[in-house]
Tab-separated table of C-alpha atoms and ligand atoms in Angstrom:
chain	number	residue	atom	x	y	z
A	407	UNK	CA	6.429	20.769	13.894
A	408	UNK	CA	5.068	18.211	11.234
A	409	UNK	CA	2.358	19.391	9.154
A	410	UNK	CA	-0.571	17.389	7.854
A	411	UNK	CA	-0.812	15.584	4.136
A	412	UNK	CA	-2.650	18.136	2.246
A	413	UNK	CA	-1.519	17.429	-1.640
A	414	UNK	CA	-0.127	15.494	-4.241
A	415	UNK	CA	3.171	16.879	-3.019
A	416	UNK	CA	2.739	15.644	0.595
A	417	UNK	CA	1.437	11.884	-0.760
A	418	UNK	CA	4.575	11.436	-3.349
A	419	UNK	CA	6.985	12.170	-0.144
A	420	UNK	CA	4.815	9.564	1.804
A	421	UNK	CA	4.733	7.499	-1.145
A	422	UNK	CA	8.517	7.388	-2.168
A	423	UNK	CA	9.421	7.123	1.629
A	424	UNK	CA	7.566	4.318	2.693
A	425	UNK	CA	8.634	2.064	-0.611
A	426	UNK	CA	12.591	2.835	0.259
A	427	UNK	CA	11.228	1.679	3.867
A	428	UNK	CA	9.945	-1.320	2.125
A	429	UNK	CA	12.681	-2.658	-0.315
A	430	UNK	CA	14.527	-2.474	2.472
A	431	UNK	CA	12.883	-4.656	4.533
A	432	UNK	CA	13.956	-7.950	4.884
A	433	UNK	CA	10.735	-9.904	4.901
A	434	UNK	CA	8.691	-8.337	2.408
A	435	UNK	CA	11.333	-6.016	-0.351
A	436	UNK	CA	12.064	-9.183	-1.773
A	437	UNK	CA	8.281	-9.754	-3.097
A	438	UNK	CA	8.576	-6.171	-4.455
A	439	UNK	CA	12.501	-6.733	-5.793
A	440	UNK	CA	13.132	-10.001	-6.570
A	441	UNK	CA	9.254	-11.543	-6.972
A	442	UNK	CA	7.417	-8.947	-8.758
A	443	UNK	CA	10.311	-7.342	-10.280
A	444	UNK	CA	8.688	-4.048	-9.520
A	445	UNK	CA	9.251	-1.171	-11.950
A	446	UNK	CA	9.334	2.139	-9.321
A	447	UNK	CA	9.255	4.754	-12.141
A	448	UNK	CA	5.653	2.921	-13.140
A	449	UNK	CA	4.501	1.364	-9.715
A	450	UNK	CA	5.711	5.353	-7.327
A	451	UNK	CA	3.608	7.485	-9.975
A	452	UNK	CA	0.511	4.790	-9.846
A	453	UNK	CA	0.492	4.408	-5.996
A	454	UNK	CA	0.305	8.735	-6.039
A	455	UNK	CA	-2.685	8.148	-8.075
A	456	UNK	CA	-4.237	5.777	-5.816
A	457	UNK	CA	-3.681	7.181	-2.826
A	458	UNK	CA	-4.912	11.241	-4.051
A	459	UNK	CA	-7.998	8.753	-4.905
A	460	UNK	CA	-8.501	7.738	-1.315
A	461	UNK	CA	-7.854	10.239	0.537
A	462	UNK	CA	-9.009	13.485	-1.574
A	463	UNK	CA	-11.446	11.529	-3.488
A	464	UNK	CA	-10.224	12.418	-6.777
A	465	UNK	CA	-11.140	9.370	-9.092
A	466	UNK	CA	-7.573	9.332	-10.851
A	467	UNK	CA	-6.277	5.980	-10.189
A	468	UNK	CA	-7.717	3.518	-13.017
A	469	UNK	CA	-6.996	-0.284	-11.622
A	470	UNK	CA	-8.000	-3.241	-9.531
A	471	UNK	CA	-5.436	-3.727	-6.432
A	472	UNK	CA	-7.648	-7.211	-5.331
A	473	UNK	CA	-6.755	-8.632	-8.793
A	474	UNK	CA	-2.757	-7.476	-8.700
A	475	UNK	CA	-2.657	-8.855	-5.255
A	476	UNK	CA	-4.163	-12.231	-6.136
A	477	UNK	CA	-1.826	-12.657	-9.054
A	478	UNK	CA	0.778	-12.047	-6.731
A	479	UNK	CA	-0.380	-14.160	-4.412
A	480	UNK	CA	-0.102	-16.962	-6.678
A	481	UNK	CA	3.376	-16.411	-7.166
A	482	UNK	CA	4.079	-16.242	-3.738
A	483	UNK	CA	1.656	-16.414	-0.433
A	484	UNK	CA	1.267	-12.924	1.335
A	485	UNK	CA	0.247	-14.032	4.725
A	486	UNK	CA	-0.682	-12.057	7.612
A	487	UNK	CA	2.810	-11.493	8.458
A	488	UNK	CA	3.440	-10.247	5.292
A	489	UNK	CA	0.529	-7.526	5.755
A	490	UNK	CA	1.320	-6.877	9.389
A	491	UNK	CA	4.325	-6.168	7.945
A	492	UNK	CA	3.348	-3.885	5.212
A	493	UNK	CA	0.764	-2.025	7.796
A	494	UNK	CA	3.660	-1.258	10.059
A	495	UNK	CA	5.853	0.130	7.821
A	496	UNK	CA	3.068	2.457	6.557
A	497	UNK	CA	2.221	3.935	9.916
A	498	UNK	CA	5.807	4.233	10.750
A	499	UNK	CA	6.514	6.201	7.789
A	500	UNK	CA	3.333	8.552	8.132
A	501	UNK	CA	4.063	9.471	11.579
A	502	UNK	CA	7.786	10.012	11.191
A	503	UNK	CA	6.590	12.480	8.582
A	504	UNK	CA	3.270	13.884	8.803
A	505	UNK	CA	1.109	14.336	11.817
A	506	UNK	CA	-3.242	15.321	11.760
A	507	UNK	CA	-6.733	14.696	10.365
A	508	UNK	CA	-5.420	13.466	6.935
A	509	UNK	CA	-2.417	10.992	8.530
A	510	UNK	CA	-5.028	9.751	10.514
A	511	UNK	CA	-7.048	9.024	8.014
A	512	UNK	CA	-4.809	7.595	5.327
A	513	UNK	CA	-3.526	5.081	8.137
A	514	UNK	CA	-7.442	3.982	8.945
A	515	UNK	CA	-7.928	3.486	5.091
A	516	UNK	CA	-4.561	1.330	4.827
A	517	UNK	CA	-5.610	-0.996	7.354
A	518	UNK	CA	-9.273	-1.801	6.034
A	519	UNK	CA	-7.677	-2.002	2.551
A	520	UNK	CA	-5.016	-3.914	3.952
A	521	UNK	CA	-7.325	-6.175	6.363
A	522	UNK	CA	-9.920	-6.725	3.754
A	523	UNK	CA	-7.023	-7.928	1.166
A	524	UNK	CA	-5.331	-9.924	3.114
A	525	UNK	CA	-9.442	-11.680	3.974
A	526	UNK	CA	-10.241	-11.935	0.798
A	527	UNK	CA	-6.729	-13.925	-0.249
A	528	UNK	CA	-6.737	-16.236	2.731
A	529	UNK	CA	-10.008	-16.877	3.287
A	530	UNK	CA	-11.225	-20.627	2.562
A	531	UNK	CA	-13.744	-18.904	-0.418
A	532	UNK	CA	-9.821	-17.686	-1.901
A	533	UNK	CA	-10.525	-19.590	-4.732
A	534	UNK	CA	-13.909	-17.564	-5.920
A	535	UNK	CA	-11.727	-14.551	-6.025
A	536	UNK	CA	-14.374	-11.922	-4.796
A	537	UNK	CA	-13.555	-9.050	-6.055
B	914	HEM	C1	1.607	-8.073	2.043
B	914	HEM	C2	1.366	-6.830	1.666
B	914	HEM	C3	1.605	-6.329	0.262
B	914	HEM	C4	2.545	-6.697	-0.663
B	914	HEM	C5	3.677	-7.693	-0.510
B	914	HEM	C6	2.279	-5.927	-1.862
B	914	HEM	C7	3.003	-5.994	-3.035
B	914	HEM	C8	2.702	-5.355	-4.205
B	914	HEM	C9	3.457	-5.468	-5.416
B	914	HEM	C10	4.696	-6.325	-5.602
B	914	HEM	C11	2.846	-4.688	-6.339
B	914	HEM	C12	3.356	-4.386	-7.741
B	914	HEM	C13	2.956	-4.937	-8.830
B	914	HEM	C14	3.753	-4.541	-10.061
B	914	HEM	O1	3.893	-3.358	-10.408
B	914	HEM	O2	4.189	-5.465	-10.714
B	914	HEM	C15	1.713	-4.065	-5.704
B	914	HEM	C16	0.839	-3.199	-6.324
B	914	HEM	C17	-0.103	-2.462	-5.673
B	914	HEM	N1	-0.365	-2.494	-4.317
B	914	HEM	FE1	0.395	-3.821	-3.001
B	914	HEM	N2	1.202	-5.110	-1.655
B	914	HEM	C18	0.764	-5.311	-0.372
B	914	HEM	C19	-0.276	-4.669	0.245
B	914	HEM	C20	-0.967	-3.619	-0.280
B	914	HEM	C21	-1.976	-2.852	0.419
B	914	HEM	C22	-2.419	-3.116	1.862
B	914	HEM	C23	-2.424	-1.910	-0.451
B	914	HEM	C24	-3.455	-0.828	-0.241
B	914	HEM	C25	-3.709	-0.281	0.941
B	914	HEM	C26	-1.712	-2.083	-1.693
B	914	HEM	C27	-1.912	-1.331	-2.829
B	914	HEM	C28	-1.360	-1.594	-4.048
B	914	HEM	C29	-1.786	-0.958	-5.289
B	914	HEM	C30	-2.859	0.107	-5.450
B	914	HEM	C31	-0.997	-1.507	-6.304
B	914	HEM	C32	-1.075	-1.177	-7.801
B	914	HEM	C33	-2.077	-2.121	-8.427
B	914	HEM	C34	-2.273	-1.876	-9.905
B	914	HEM	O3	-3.086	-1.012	-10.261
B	914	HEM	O4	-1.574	-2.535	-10.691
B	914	HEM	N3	-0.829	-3.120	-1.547
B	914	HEM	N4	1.643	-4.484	-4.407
């Protein structure tokens, strides 16, 4: 029977999981592999960090994902299939692992996150950069 996400432990297997989900991904690995050039053994420990900060409340993560998304954004556009992308991937990989409370929760916080970036990037006011 799956268990819920109750610790660090339980977000790093979530964590590592869903980003081998995502480089392999045809539409959006390449904006982590070949855009961003992203460095796993610094980006894996910093998304543990922010997601113990969401979902346990533990203020560990230091950093601004709005501004690291609107950089990136200028490098190339992440448009709503890019995020609808992203989303899915995320709920597949919590439910294929983890099943409760805590999944539920972590997959209602990814979507406003993920809903509220991809407004703030695309809509007209973009160019304000609300953060
Ligand atoms: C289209 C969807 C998305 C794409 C393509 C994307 C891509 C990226 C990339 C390439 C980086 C790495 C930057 C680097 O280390 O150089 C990054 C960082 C990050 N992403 Fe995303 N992302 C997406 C959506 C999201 C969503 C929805 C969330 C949150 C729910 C999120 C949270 C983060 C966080 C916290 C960081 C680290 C920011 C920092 O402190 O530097 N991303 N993202």
């Amino acid at each position: 029977m799956k268990k819920d996400i109750h610790n660090r432990e339980d977000i790093m297997l979530l964590v590592d999981t869903f980003y081998k989900n995502v480089a392999l991904n045809k539409q959006i690995g390449p904006i982590f592999t070949d855009v961003a050039k992203v460095d796993w053994s610094h980006h894996l420990p910093k998304m543990y960090d922010f997601w113990e900060s969401i979902l346990f409340g533990k203020a560990i993560y230091k950093g601004n994902p709005m501004l690291t998304h609107f950089a990136l954004n200028e490098q190339t556009p992440l448009q709503a299939e890019a995020f609808e992308t992203w989303k899915n991937l995320f709920f597949q990989t919590v439910d294929d692992l983890f099943k409760g409370e805590n999944a539920n929760l972590i997959k209602q916080k990814a979507q406003s996150i993920a809903d509220l970036m991809h407004f703030k990037i695309n809509s007209p006011q973009s160019k304000i950069k609300i953060v």
